[in-house]
Amino acid sequence: MENKSKLSVYIDSVWLAVGELIVAALTSLAFLLFGKFSYTVVTGALLGGAVTVINFLILSVAINRAINGYITERGDKEMDDEAAEEYAKQHGTAVQNAMTKSYMLRMLLMIGSLVLAMISGWFSPLATVIPLIMYRPILYVTEFIKVKAKARRGD
């Protein structure tokens, strides 16, 4: 009883990467239109997009690993409600710890990228922030497209 296919994590990451590339192109175009374009805009947008995709991969892999471990430990044996609740209390902490570690690593990675953008001079800080902010909208648009495509196919 494995948690979702491992391939689906990578497919979602590819869609996120495509969305981040679109955001990077739109960011560069906006800077160009306002006369503020330089190579740091492109490098900043690419840094922000790369950090976003890496964060998504870290989150997906960490959570899937923790949930799969939880399911594997549980096995296929039948449990009544009380036994299932007791098992969840005992082993749910491992999943929570994995999520907390993943969160801390991802936050440090984002903060590090922003600090790098601000002090290095190689990246535009604003162009670095924009892809980080666009993470959720890209995921929403991707899911919307998936739902529409499934409905069109009749799945």
Tab-separated table of C-alpha atoms in Angstrom:
chain	number	residue	atom	x	y	z
A	1	MET	CA	0.000	0.000	0.000
A	2	GLU	CA	2.436	2.638	-1.233
A	3	ASN	CA	1.618	6.321	-1.124
A	4	LYS	CA	1.045	7.766	-4.640
A	5	SER	CA	3.395	6.884	-7.427
A	6	LYS	CA	6.925	8.214	-7.072
A	7	LEU	CA	6.696	9.424	-10.642
A	8	SER	CA	3.837	11.799	-9.785
A	9	VAL	CA	6.155	13.787	-7.492
A	10	TYR	CA	8.542	14.368	-10.367
A	11	ILE	CA	5.778	15.166	-12.849
A	12	ASP	CA	4.390	17.815	-10.488
A	13	SER	CA	7.911	19.184	-10.079
A	14	VAL	CA	8.315	19.440	-13.846
A	15	TRP	CA	5.032	21.356	-14.112
A	16	LEU	CA	6.185	23.664	-11.310
A	17	ALA	CA	9.512	24.196	-13.089
A	18	VAL	CA	7.708	25.085	-16.333
A	19	GLY	CA	5.530	27.541	-14.416
A	20	GLU	CA	8.594	29.076	-12.782
A	21	LEU	CA	10.265	29.478	-16.183
A	22	ILE	CA	7.173	31.315	-17.410
A	23	VAL	CA	7.274	33.531	-14.313
A	24	ALA	CA	10.997	34.199	-14.917
A	25	ALA	CA	10.266	35.208	-18.516
A	26	LEU	CA	7.379	37.467	-17.471
A	27	THR	CA	9.511	39.017	-14.718
A	28	SER	CA	12.306	39.723	-17.180
A	29	LEU	CA	9.814	41.205	-19.641
A	30	ALA	CA	8.339	43.469	-16.932
A	31	PHE	CA	11.798	44.721	-15.936
A	32	LEU	CA	12.568	45.316	-19.609
A	33	LEU	CA	9.365	47.315	-20.101
A	34	PHE	CA	10.163	49.490	-17.076
A	35	GLY	CA	13.738	50.061	-18.255
A	36	LYS	CA	15.312	48.290	-15.266
A	37	PHE	CA	16.534	45.158	-17.058
A	38	SER	CA	19.986	43.707	-16.458
A	39	TYR	CA	21.479	40.233	-16.321
A	40	THR	CA	20.817	40.187	-12.551
A	41	VAL	CA	17.081	40.085	-13.270
A	42	VAL	CA	17.443	36.845	-15.213
A	43	THR	CA	19.809	35.279	-12.687
A	44	GLY	CA	17.594	36.379	-9.787
A	45	ALA	CA	14.451	34.979	-11.394
A	46	LEU	CA	16.235	31.709	-12.143
A	47	LEU	CA	17.577	31.511	-8.577
A	48	GLY	CA	14.113	32.065	-7.119
A	49	GLY	CA	12.591	29.515	-9.484
A	50	ALA	CA	15.273	26.922	-8.752
A	51	VAL	CA	14.855	27.347	-4.991
A	52	THR	CA	11.083	26.969	-5.357
A	53	VAL	CA	11.390	23.731	-7.326
A	54	ILE	CA	14.018	22.348	-4.927
A	55	ASN	CA	11.776	23.230	-1.972
A	56	PHE	CA	8.866	21.402	-3.606
A	57	LEU	CA	11.016	18.318	-4.191
A	58	ILE	CA	12.286	18.356	-0.603
A	59	LEU	CA	8.732	18.656	0.711
A	60	SER	CA	7.364	15.919	-1.539
A	61	VAL	CA	10.148	13.442	-0.872
A	62	ALA	CA	10.226	14.020	2.899
A	63	ILE	CA	6.473	13.710	3.352
A	64	ASN	CA	6.136	10.709	1.048
A	65	ARG	CA	9.013	8.941	2.813
A	66	ALA	CA	7.477	9.569	6.235
A	67	ILE	CA	3.990	8.456	5.184
A	68	ASN	CA	5.293	5.359	3.393
A	69	GLY	CA	7.295	4.435	6.503
A	70	TYR	CA	4.177	4.916	8.620
A	71	ILE	CA	2.132	2.680	6.301
A	72	THR	CA	4.869	0.031	6.072
A	73	GLU	CA	5.211	-0.188	9.861
A	74	ARG	CA	1.479	-0.539	10.226
A	75	GLY	CA	1.300	-3.526	7.886
A	76	ASP	CA	-1.880	-5.140	6.576
A	77	LYS	CA	-3.324	-6.339	9.873
A	78	GLU	CA	-6.854	-5.344	10.789
A	79	MET	CA	-7.255	-2.826	13.620
A	80	ASP	CA	-10.288	-1.726	15.513
A	81	ASP	CA	-10.860	1.977	16.157
A	82	GLU	CA	-9.085	1.988	19.515
A	83	ALA	CA	-6.013	0.152	18.210
A	84	ALA	CA	-5.814	2.438	15.163
A	85	GLU	CA	-6.040	5.528	17.373
A	86	GLU	CA	-3.316	4.206	19.672
A	87	TYR	CA	-1.073	3.387	16.698
A	88	ALA	CA	-1.589	6.878	15.273
A	89	LYS	CA	-0.670	8.452	18.635
A	90	GLN	CA	2.499	6.392	18.909
A	91	HIS	CA	3.748	6.756	15.342
A	92	GLY	CA	2.244	10.050	14.191
A	93	THR	CA	5.097	11.906	15.839
A	94	ALA	CA	7.552	10.549	13.270
A	95	VAL	CA	5.516	12.051	10.422
A	96	GLN	CA	5.224	15.347	12.308
A	97	ASN	CA	8.984	15.414	12.930
A	98	ALA	CA	9.688	14.776	9.245
A	99	MET	CA	7.407	17.673	8.301
A	100	THR	CA	9.093	19.974	10.826
A	101	LYS	CA	12.600	19.090	9.587
A	102	SER	CA	11.491	19.587	5.989
A	103	TYR	CA	9.968	22.967	6.868
A	104	MET	CA	13.130	24.163	8.617
A	105	LEU	CA	15.373	23.068	5.743
A	106	ARG	CA	13.118	24.736	3.176
A	107	MET	CA	12.930	27.996	5.131
A	108	LEU	CA	16.716	28.092	5.530
A	109	LEU	CA	17.100	27.495	1.807
A	110	MET	CA	14.732	30.366	0.964
A	111	ILE	CA	16.325	32.744	3.453
A	112	GLY	CA	19.768	31.768	2.173
A	113	SER	CA	18.783	32.492	-1.411
A	114	LEU	CA	17.397	35.896	-0.457
A	115	VAL	CA	20.516	36.776	1.547
A	116	LEU	CA	22.675	35.640	-1.369
A	117	ALA	CA	20.643	37.803	-3.750
A	118	MET	CA	20.991	40.842	-1.497
A	119	ILE	CA	24.699	40.664	-0.736
A	120	SER	CA	26.263	39.130	-3.849
A	121	GLY	CA	25.253	41.621	-6.519
A	122	TRP	CA	24.778	38.769	-9.012
A	123	PHE	CA	21.031	38.528	-8.480
A	124	SER	CA	18.254	41.087	-8.364
A	125	PRO	CA	16.566	40.647	-4.957
A	126	LEU	CA	13.142	41.624	-6.332
A	127	ALA	CA	13.486	39.225	-9.266
A	128	THR	CA	14.481	36.501	-6.780
A	129	VAL	CA	11.443	37.090	-4.574
A	130	ILE	CA	8.846	37.052	-7.361
A	131	PRO	CA	9.221	33.326	-8.231
A	132	LEU	CA	9.167	32.455	-4.524
A	133	ILE	CA	5.867	34.309	-4.141
A	134	MET	CA	4.372	32.722	-7.265
A	135	TYR	CA	4.733	29.173	-5.877
A	136	ARG	CA	1.111	28.748	-4.779
A	137	PRO	CA	-0.502	30.451	-7.791
A	138	ILE	CA	1.493	28.178	-10.107
A	139	LEU	CA	0.324	25.104	-8.178
A	140	TYR	CA	-3.298	26.317	-8.308
A	141	VAL	CA	-3.128	26.924	-12.060
A	142	THR	CA	-1.482	23.531	-12.605
A	143	GLU	CA	-4.205	21.740	-10.620
A	144	PHE	CA	-6.910	23.690	-12.464
A	145	ILE	CA	-5.448	22.603	-15.802
A	146	LYS	CA	-5.250	18.975	-14.621
A	147	VAL	CA	-8.896	18.995	-13.488
A	148	LYS	CA	-10.061	20.541	-16.763
A	149	ALA	CA	-8.021	18.025	-18.777
A	150	LYS	CA	-9.478	15.092	-16.802
A	151	ALA	CA	-12.993	16.421	-17.258
A	152	ARG	CA	-12.434	16.808	-20.986
A	153	ARG	CA	-11.153	13.216	-21.240
A	154	GLY	CA	-13.992	11.929	-19.121
A	155	ASP	CA	-11.852	10.463	-16.301
